[in-house]
Amino acid sequence: MYKWIWAILLSVTGVSFCLGQHLEGCPALLETTDGEQVTSIRQWERIRRPEIKELFATQIYGVDPCAKVKTTYRVIEEDSEAFDGKATRRQVRITFAANGMEHTADLLLYIPNGKEKRVPVILGLNFKGNYATTSDPAVLITERWVKGINHRAADSLRGCTSSRWPYERALERGYAVATIYNGDFFPDHVDGYAGSVLPMLYAGSRVPDSARMKAVGAWAWGLSRAVDYFEKVPELNARQVMLLGHSRLGKAALWAGASDQRFAVVVSNESGSTGASLARHKKGESVSRINSRYPYWFADNYKKYNDREFDLPVDQHMLLALMAPRPLYVGSASQDLWADPSNELRSARLCGEVYRLYGLQPLAWDREELPSVNTPIQQGTVAYHLREGRHGITAYDWEQYMDFADKYFK
Ligand code: GTR
């Protein structure tokens, strides 16, 4: 029924969309494996959502063994005068202990100063170490494996990815920002498993080898652990976390957002293959290409679908649908053909079926063609933009994501 209410509402407001959109050759989003039509939120939440989540876990991202982990937090550095007094910087060492083993991760957090209320948080993993996200000299240099010649972090690379982390702007807009190096959970290389958090989590587990998490699963697991910490910080509003991930870390962000509903807003920036982009009819990076280049990212089961996308029991719009009813933003870039913007857009449109079930406006763009560059479509609970330019995450992207989050958090 919601479908029709929306159709009428949107047609009077001049926005139209196609009813009953379906991805050809893919099991229906709103039909259970028993062939029952899903027409209520209750059926979605009790039956279909868990079914889909389970399929993504066993076939693609890996099953969380739900190890009993004891976690401790130690502030290793803090300064209330960061960025000329605008923010408090806190670096926290998180120690996880399970199955007789230990693992650590270092979280970098900036909190805007002078706020009376708890502030919303933007969370994302980073690719090169916390110290590479900012030229702030007090940020500790990671001692873990990093990409590069000798695999050691070097002070000369401090701030080398700072254009991707506009901290001061986010702080000015009232957001706290937190990040952790992805290598703290799984070093991003083919032999990364041994140095990852996974041997500790899977010790003694009965999850079959073929369905175990690898890098992307471990990164997603780590994102949830950051929220565990936010819940203990009085300055932060842990119910207002915008999770933001770029590219491979966008894939991890989507899986984290699907697995853990504490993320209030989820943003996929150019996550492409096995992220926001549909596998079926995908241009650029296919399932077999991603699995052969990055055999350590996804569960081994995923390799069964190399060159057989049409055998997948899911497609990526179903992953996006697991965010509902929470706000979701999919960002693409016009020259990022490897990620396939058209297929990211299609996926963002197709997940709308579930948003409609909740009576929410889906993506307010019902056309196959991409919208013009730098023209964000943010009216619905699902948003999309096509930034002009190459693969990357820029100040422009952040600005759109914060505009979108403001609507829900302010
Ligand atoms: C590419 C990979 C993409 C994307 C990207 C990135 O090499 O093929 O799936 O994840 O890396 O993370 O920048």
Coordinates of C-alpha atoms and ligand atoms in Angstrom, one line a residue:
M1 CA 0.0 0.0 0.0
Y2 CA 2.8 2.4 0.9
K3 CA 4.0 2.0 -2.7
W4 CA 0.8 3.6 -4.0
I5 CA 0.7 6.3 -1.4
W6 CA 4.2 7.3 -2.4
A7 CA 3.4 7.0 -6.1
I8 CA 0.5 9.5 -5.6
L9 CA 2.5 11.8 -3.3
L10 CA 5.5 11.9 -5.6
S11 CA 3.6 12.4 -8.7
V12 CA 1.8 15.4 -7.3
T13 CA 5.2 16.8 -6.2
G14 CA 6.5 16.2 -9.7
V15 CA 8.9 13.4 -8.8
S16 CA 8.1 10.0 -10.4
F17 CA 9.5 6.6 -10.1
C18 CA 8.7 3.2 -11.5
L19 CA 6.8 0.8 -9.3
G20 CA 7.9 -2.8 -8.9
Q21 CA 11.3 -2.3 -10.3
H22 CA 13.2 -5.6 -10.3
L23 CA 16.7 -6.6 -11.2
E24 CA 16.5 -9.1 -14.0
G25 CA 18.0 -12.5 -13.2
C26 CA 18.1 -11.8 -9.5
P27 CA 16.0 -13.2 -6.7
A28 CA 13.3 -10.7 -5.7
L29 CA 14.2 -8.4 -2.9
L30 CA 10.8 -8.6 -1.3
E31 CA 10.1 -12.3 -1.7
T32 CA 11.2 -14.8 1.0
T33 CA 13.0 -18.0 0.0
D34 CA 9.7 -19.7 0.7
G35 CA 8.1 -17.7 -2.1
E36 CA 6.1 -15.4 0.2
Q37 CA 5.6 -11.8 -0.8
V38 CA 6.9 -9.3 1.8
T39 CA 4.3 -6.6 2.2
S40 CA 4.9 -5.5 5.8
I41 CA 7.8 -4.1 7.9
R42 CA 7.3 -7.0 10.3
Q43 CA 7.8 -9.6 7.6
W44 CA 10.8 -7.7 6.3
E45 CA 12.4 -7.4 9.7
R46 CA 11.6 -10.9 10.9
I47 CA 12.1 -13.0 7.8
R48 CA 13.5 -11.4 4.7
R49 CA 16.1 -9.0 6.2
P50 CA 17.7 -11.9 8.3
E51 CA 17.6 -14.1 5.2
I52 CA 19.4 -11.6 3.0
K53 CA 21.9 -10.7 5.7
E54 CA 22.8 -14.4 6.2
L55 CA 23.3 -14.8 2.5
F56 CA 25.7 -11.9 2.4
A57 CA 27.5 -13.2 5.4
T58 CA 27.9 -16.8 4.2
Q59 CA 28.5 -16.1 0.5
I60 CA 30.4 -12.8 0.4
Y61 CA 31.6 -11.0 3.5
G62 CA 32.0 -13.8 6.0
V63 CA 30.3 -14.9 9.2
D64 CA 31.2 -13.2 12.4
P65 CA 32.1 -16.0 14.9
C66 CA 30.8 -13.7 17.7
A67 CA 33.8 -14.4 19.9
K68 CA 33.6 -13.3 23.5
V69 CA 35.9 -10.3 23.4
K70 CA 37.1 -8.4 26.4
T71 CA 37.8 -4.8 25.4
T72 CA 39.8 -2.1 27.3
Y73 CA 40.4 1.5 26.3
R74 CA 43.4 3.5 27.2
V75 CA 43.8 7.2 26.3
I76 CA 47.4 7.4 25.2
E77 CA 47.4 11.0 24.2
E78 CA 45.0 13.9 24.7
D79 CA 45.1 17.6 24.0
S80 CA 42.3 20.1 24.3
E81 CA 44.1 22.7 22.2
A82 CA 44.1 20.8 18.8
F83 CA 43.6 22.9 15.6
D84 CA 44.3 26.2 17.4
G85 CA 42.0 25.3 20.3
K86 CA 39.0 24.4 18.1
A87 CA 39.1 20.8 19.1
T88 CA 40.1 18.2 21.6
R89 CA 42.3 15.5 20.1
R90 CA 42.2 12.1 21.8
Q91 CA 44.2 9.0 20.8
V92 CA 42.9 5.8 22.3
R93 CA 44.5 2.4 22.3
I94 CA 41.8 -0.3 22.2
T95 CA 42.9 -3.7 23.4
F96 CA 40.8 -6.7 22.5
A97 CA 41.3 -10.0 24.3
A98 CA 39.7 -13.3 23.3
N99 CA 40.7 -17.0 23.2
G100 CA 43.9 -16.3 25.1
M101 CA 45.1 -13.8 22.5
E102 CA 45.3 -10.0 22.3
H103 CA 45.0 -7.5 19.5
T104 CA 45.1 -3.7 19.5
A105 CA 43.8 -0.8 17.4
D106 CA 44.5 2.9 17.8
L107 CA 41.6 5.3 17.4
L108 CA 42.1 9.0 16.6
L109 CA 39.3 11.3 17.7
Y110 CA 38.7 15.0 17.3
I111 CA 35.9 16.5 19.2
P112 CA 34.8 20.1 18.6
N113 CA 35.3 22.3 21.7
G114 CA 32.7 24.4 23.5
K115 CA 29.6 22.3 22.7
E116 CA 26.9 22.0 25.3
K117 CA 25.3 18.9 23.9
R118 CA 26.7 15.6 22.8
V119 CA 27.9 15.9 19.2
P120 CA 27.3 13.7 16.2
V121 CA 30.3 11.7 15.0
I122 CA 31.7 10.9 11.5
L123 CA 33.6 7.6 11.5
G124 CA 35.7 6.1 8.8
L125 CA 38.7 3.8 8.5
N126 CA 41.8 5.1 6.7
F127 CA 44.2 3.5 4.3
K128 CA 47.7 4.5 5.5
G129 CA 47.6 5.2 9.2
N130 CA 46.0 7.9 11.4
Y131 CA 49.1 10.0 11.0
A132 CA 48.7 10.1 7.2
T133 CA 45.2 11.7 7.6
T134 CA 46.5 15.0 9.0
S135 CA 49.6 17.1 9.3
D136 CA 48.9 17.5 13.0
P137 CA 52.3 16.6 14.4
A138 CA 51.0 15.0 17.6
V139 CA 49.2 12.1 15.8
L140 CA 51.1 8.9 16.5
I141 CA 52.9 7.1 13.7
T142 CA 51.6 3.6 13.2
E143 CA 54.1 0.8 13.8
R144 CA 52.1 -1.7 11.7
W145 CA 52.7 -2.9 8.2
V146 CA 51.9 -0.2 5.6
K147 CA 52.0 -0.2 1.8
G148 CA 55.3 1.1 0.5
I149 CA 58.9 0.2 0.0
N150 CA 59.9 -1.2 3.4
H151 CA 56.4 -1.4 4.8
R152 CA 57.2 1.0 7.7
A153 CA 55.4 4.3 8.2
A154 CA 57.6 7.4 7.9
D155 CA 57.2 10.9 9.2
S156 CA 57.7 12.2 5.7
L157 CA 54.3 10.8 4.8
R158 CA 52.5 12.6 7.7
G159 CA 49.4 14.2 6.3
C160 CA 49.8 12.6 2.8
T161 CA 46.1 11.8 2.7
S162 CA 44.9 14.9 4.5
S163 CA 42.9 16.1 1.5
R164 CA 40.6 13.1 2.2
W165 CA 40.1 14.2 5.8
P166 CA 38.8 17.7 6.1
Y167 CA 38.8 17.6 9.9
E168 CA 38.7 21.3 10.5
R169 CA 35.7 21.8 8.3
A170 CA 33.8 18.9 9.9
L171 CA 34.6 20.3 13.4
E172 CA 33.4 23.7 12.3
R173 CA 30.1 22.1 11.2
G174 CA 29.7 20.6 14.6
Y175 CA 30.9 17.0 14.0
A176 CA 33.4 15.0 15.9
V177 CA 35.5 12.8 13.5
A178 CA 37.1 9.5 14.3
T179 CA 39.3 7.2 12.3
I180 CA 41.3 4.0 12.7
Y181 CA 43.9 2.6 10.3
N182 CA 42.4 -0.4 8.4
G183 CA 45.6 -2.2 8.9
D184 CA 45.0 -2.3 12.6
F185 CA 42.2 -4.9 11.9
F186 CA 43.6 -6.5 8.7
P187 CA 46.8 -5.4 6.9
D188 CA 45.7 -4.9 3.3
H189 CA 47.9 -7.5 1.6
V190 CA 47.6 -11.1 0.6
D191 CA 49.4 -12.5 3.7
G192 CA 47.6 -10.1 6.0
Y193 CA 45.6 -12.7 7.8
A194 CA 48.3 -13.6 10.4
G195 CA 48.6 -10.0 11.5
S196 CA 44.9 -9.4 11.6
V197 CA 42.3 -9.6 14.4
L198 CA 40.8 -12.8 12.8
P199 CA 43.1 -15.5 14.2
M200 CA 42.0 -14.3 17.7
L201 CA 38.3 -14.1 16.7
Y202 CA 38.1 -17.5 15.0
A203 CA 40.1 -19.5 17.5
G204 CA 38.0 -22.5 18.3
S205 CA 35.2 -21.4 16.0
R206 CA 33.0 -23.8 14.0
V207 CA 32.4 -21.4 11.2
P208 CA 33.4 -23.3 8.1
D209 CA 36.6 -22.0 6.5
S210 CA 34.8 -21.1 3.2
A211 CA 32.4 -18.8 5.1
R212 CA 35.0 -16.9 7.2
M213 CA 35.5 -13.2 7.1
K214 CA 38.7 -11.9 5.5
A215 CA 39.9 -8.3 5.2
V216 CA 36.6 -6.6 4.4
G217 CA 34.8 -8.5 7.2
A218 CA 37.6 -7.6 9.7
W219 CA 37.4 -4.0 8.7
A220 CA 33.6 -4.0 9.2
W221 CA 34.0 -5.7 12.6
G222 CA 36.5 -3.0 13.6
L223 CA 34.0 -0.2 12.7
S224 CA 31.5 -1.6 15.1
R225 CA 34.1 -1.6 17.8
A226 CA 34.6 2.1 17.4
V227 CA 30.9 2.6 18.1
D228 CA 31.3 0.5 21.3
Y229 CA 33.8 3.1 22.4
F230 CA 31.6 6.1 21.4
E231 CA 28.9 4.8 23.7
K232 CA 31.3 5.4 26.6
V233 CA 32.3 8.9 25.6
P234 CA 30.2 11.6 27.3
E235 CA 30.9 14.3 24.6
L236 CA 29.7 12.1 21.8
N237 CA 26.2 11.1 20.6
A238 CA 26.6 7.5 19.7
R239 CA 23.1 7.5 18.2
Q240 CA 24.3 10.0 15.6
V241 CA 27.1 8.2 13.9
M242 CA 27.6 8.8 10.2
L243 CA 29.7 6.0 8.9
L244 CA 31.7 7.0 5.8
G245 CA 33.8 4.7 3.7
H246 CA 35.7 5.2 0.5
S247 CA 36.3 2.5 -2.1
R248 CA 37.4 -0.8 -0.4
L249 CA 36.6 0.9 2.8
G250 CA 33.2 1.8 1.4
K251 CA 32.5 -1.9 0.9
A252 CA 33.5 -2.4 4.5
A253 CA 31.3 0.5 5.6
L254 CA 28.3 -1.0 3.8
W255 CA 28.8 -4.4 5.4
A256 CA 29.2 -2.8 8.8
G257 CA 26.1 -0.7 8.3
A258 CA 24.2 -3.9 7.3
S259 CA 25.5 -5.9 10.3
D260 CA 25.2 -3.2 13.0
Q261 CA 22.1 -0.9 13.1
R262 CA 23.7 1.5 15.5
F263 CA 25.2 3.3 12.5
A264 CA 22.6 6.1 12.0
V265 CA 23.6 7.2 8.5
V266 CA 25.7 5.2 6.1
V267 CA 27.8 6.6 3.2
S268 CA 29.4 4.6 0.4
N269 CA 31.8 6.7 -1.5
E270 CA 32.7 5.0 -4.8
S271 CA 32.6 1.6 -3.2
G272 CA 32.1 -0.1 -6.6
S273 CA 32.3 -3.8 -7.0
T274 CA 31.0 -5.7 -4.0
G275 CA 30.1 -2.4 -2.6
A276 CA 27.2 -0.3 -3.8
S277 CA 27.5 -1.4 -7.5
L278 CA 25.4 -4.3 -8.7
A279 CA 27.3 -7.4 -9.7
R280 CA 24.9 -8.2 -12.5
H281 CA 25.6 -6.3 -15.8
K282 CA 28.6 -4.6 -14.1
K283 CA 31.1 -2.7 -16.2
G284 CA 34.6 -2.3 -14.9
E285 CA 35.6 -4.5 -12.0
S286 CA 33.7 -7.9 -12.0
V287 CA 33.4 -10.5 -9.3
S288 CA 36.2 -12.6 -10.9
R289 CA 38.5 -9.6 -11.2
I290 CA 38.1 -8.5 -7.6
N291 CA 38.5 -12.1 -6.4
S292 CA 41.6 -12.7 -8.4
R293 CA 43.3 -9.4 -7.5
Y294 CA 42.2 -9.4 -3.9
P295 CA 41.7 -13.0 -2.9
Y296 CA 42.0 -12.0 0.8
W297 CA 39.1 -9.5 0.9
F298 CA 36.0 -11.7 0.9
A299 CA 35.0 -15.1 2.1
D300 CA 36.2 -18.0 0.0
N301 CA 32.6 -18.8 -1.0
Y302 CA 32.5 -15.7 -3.0
K303 CA 34.9 -17.2 -5.5
K304 CA 32.2 -19.6 -6.6
Y305 CA 30.6 -16.7 -8.4
N306 CA 33.6 -15.8 -10.5
D307 CA 32.1 -15.2 -14.0
R308 CA 28.8 -16.5 -12.6
E309 CA 27.2 -13.3 -11.2
F310 CA 23.8 -14.5 -12.2
D311 CA 24.1 -17.4 -9.8
L312 CA 24.4 -15.1 -6.8
P313 CA 21.5 -15.4 -4.5
V314 CA 21.6 -11.7 -3.8
D315 CA 22.9 -8.5 -5.5
Q316 CA 24.2 -5.3 -4.0
H317 CA 21.0 -3.4 -3.9
M318 CA 19.9 -5.9 -1.3
L319 CA 22.9 -4.9 0.8
L320 CA 21.9 -1.3 0.4
A321 CA 18.3 -2.3 1.4
L322 CA 19.7 -3.6 4.7
M323 CA 20.4 0.0 5.7
A324 CA 16.7 0.9 5.7
P325 CA 15.0 2.7 7.3
R326 CA 18.3 4.6 8.0
P327 CA 19.5 7.3 5.7
L328 CA 21.9 6.1 3.0
Y329 CA 24.1 8.1 0.6
V330 CA 25.8 6.6 -2.4
G331 CA 28.4 8.8 -4.0
S332 CA 30.0 8.1 -7.4
A333 CA 32.6 10.0 -9.5
S334 CA 32.2 10.6 -13.2
Q335 CA 35.5 9.1 -14.3
D336 CA 35.4 6.2 -11.9
L337 CA 34.3 3.7 -14.5
W338 CA 36.0 0.8 -12.6
A339 CA 33.3 1.3 -9.9
D340 CA 30.6 1.8 -12.6
P341 CA 28.6 4.8 -11.5
S342 CA 25.5 3.7 -13.6
N343 CA 25.4 0.5 -11.7
E344 CA 25.8 2.3 -8.3
L345 CA 22.9 4.5 -9.2
R346 CA 20.7 1.5 -10.3
S347 CA 21.5 -0.2 -7.1
A348 CA 20.6 2.9 -5.0
R349 CA 17.3 3.1 -6.9
L350 CA 16.4 -0.6 -6.5
C351 CA 16.9 -0.6 -2.8
G352 CA 14.1 1.9 -2.6
E353 CA 11.5 -0.9 -2.4
V354 CA 12.4 -1.4 1.2
Y355 CA 12.4 2.3 2.0
R356 CA 8.9 2.5 0.6
L357 CA 7.8 -0.4 2.8
Y358 CA 8.7 1.9 5.7
G359 CA 6.8 4.8 4.1
L360 CA 9.9 6.6 3.4
Q361 CA 10.8 8.4 0.2
P362 CA 13.4 6.4 -1.8
L363 CA 16.0 8.0 -4.1
A364 CA 14.3 10.9 -5.8
W365 CA 15.7 10.0 -9.2
D366 CA 13.9 7.5 -11.3
R367 CA 15.9 7.4 -14.4
E368 CA 18.5 5.1 -15.8
E369 CA 20.6 8.0 -16.9
L370 CA 23.0 9.5 -14.5
P371 CA 22.1 12.9 -13.1
S372 CA 24.4 15.8 -14.1
V373 CA 27.7 16.0 -12.4
N374 CA 27.8 17.9 -9.0
T375 CA 24.0 17.8 -8.7
P376 CA 23.3 15.9 -5.5
I377 CA 19.9 14.2 -5.2
Q378 CA 19.2 14.4 -1.5
Q379 CA 15.4 14.8 -1.1
G380 CA 14.8 11.1 -0.3
T381 CA 16.1 8.9 2.5
V382 CA 18.4 7.4 -0.1
A383 CA 20.7 10.0 -1.7
Y384 CA 23.1 10.0 -4.6
H385 CA 25.6 12.2 -6.4
L386 CA 27.9 12.0 -9.3
R387 CA 30.9 14.1 -8.5
E388 CA 32.9 15.3 -11.5
G389 CA 36.3 13.7 -11.6
R390 CA 38.3 10.7 -10.7
H391 CA 38.2 8.0 -8.1
G392 CA 38.8 9.6 -4.7
I393 CA 37.1 11.3 -1.8
T394 CA 37.2 15.1 -1.8
A395 CA 36.1 18.0 0.3
Y396 CA 33.1 18.3 -2.1
D397 CA 32.0 14.7 -1.2
W398 CA 32.3 15.4 2.5
E399 CA 30.3 18.6 2.2
Q400 CA 27.4 16.7 0.5
Y401 CA 27.5 14.0 3.1
M402 CA 27.4 16.5 6.0
D403 CA 24.5 18.4 4.4
F404 CA 22.6 15.1 4.2
A405 CA 23.5 14.1 7.8
D406 CA 22.5 17.6 9.1
K407 CA 18.9 16.9 8.0
Y408 CA 18.8 14.0 10.4
F409 CA 21.0 15.1 13.2
K410 CA 20.3 18.8 13.6
Ligands
GTR1 C1 40.8 -1.0 -6.5 C2 39.8 -2.1 -6.4 C3 38.5 -1.5 -6.1 C4 38.5 -0.4 -5.1 C5 39.8 0.4 -5.1 C6 40.1 1.2 -3.8 O1 42.1 -1.5 -6.8 O2 39.8 -2.8 -7.6 O3 37.5 -2.5 -5.8 O4 38.3 -0.9 -3.8 O5 40.9 -0.4 -5.3 O6 40.0 0.7 -2.7 O7 40.7 2.3 -4.0

